[in-house]
C-alpha angles and dihedrals in degrees: 000000000000124000090249092053091048091051092050091049090050092050091048092050091048091051091050090051091051092051090048091051093046109032092175093063094090093054124092119229107274092196099092091051093050093047093047092049091049093046099052095046092045091048094053095046091045091056087063094042089052092049092242095120128049112270090223089069096051093108088072086080093066099074090050091046091054103041109022109021090034113030099029092050091048090054091048090050093051090053089049087058087053089053091050091242103147095182096049093044093049093046100046097041090046097047092041086055089046091060093046090049091046091054091049091047094051095043104038112011109037096055090057098049119108113273111272094016100080092091090051090053091049090048093054090047091053094043090060090053091048089057092049091047090049094062092040086055089057090049091048091063087085095053123060137313090246093057093043089057091050094051095042091053092042091052090053090047094054092042095050093045091048093049091046092053096041094049097036090236107146093189093063092049089050091054087049088056092055092048087049089058089053089049091054092049091050091050091048090052092050090050092045092050096050097044092044094048091048093048095047093042093230140062108285097154123032122238096178099236115212 
């Protein structure tokens, strides 16, 4: 074997060893997908919560909740597990499950609830997610400024919507809808920044790493 062939074989073996040592190296970052799926579904629902879209069209959220906000985020979360990213895996699998559960609640559960108690049921549902988002917000303080903004706004969104439903105060729920729009915009920015920086191979948009 020539010296050149031996060198190529050595490089190939070294590359194989590196991939064996780091099995996540061949995987793209699933974060931008999960954030984009979350952002679009949140944006559409928040338009209705804020009273900016006709209530009669609210069922248009369900396909997004099932296939983009739900399924796409679950897939992103499973790849975060593969990358040993505990925070990303917990967030994406949980919020993907949230959208699937939301679709099931609206389609199958809410119509069968006693008259006048549907908003209470929705409020309790949202309150649980506010609690979860609260401790994920604390965990996010060790990530990036972009993600901190997403989780801070999302916590406020869930809390305001929960309070609005539990107290029957439409104004609070409407404010929650507007904060939800801001949450979606923040998540879109975080997704845009990560995918753009990865594609360009340098920092084009800041994410304020901690």
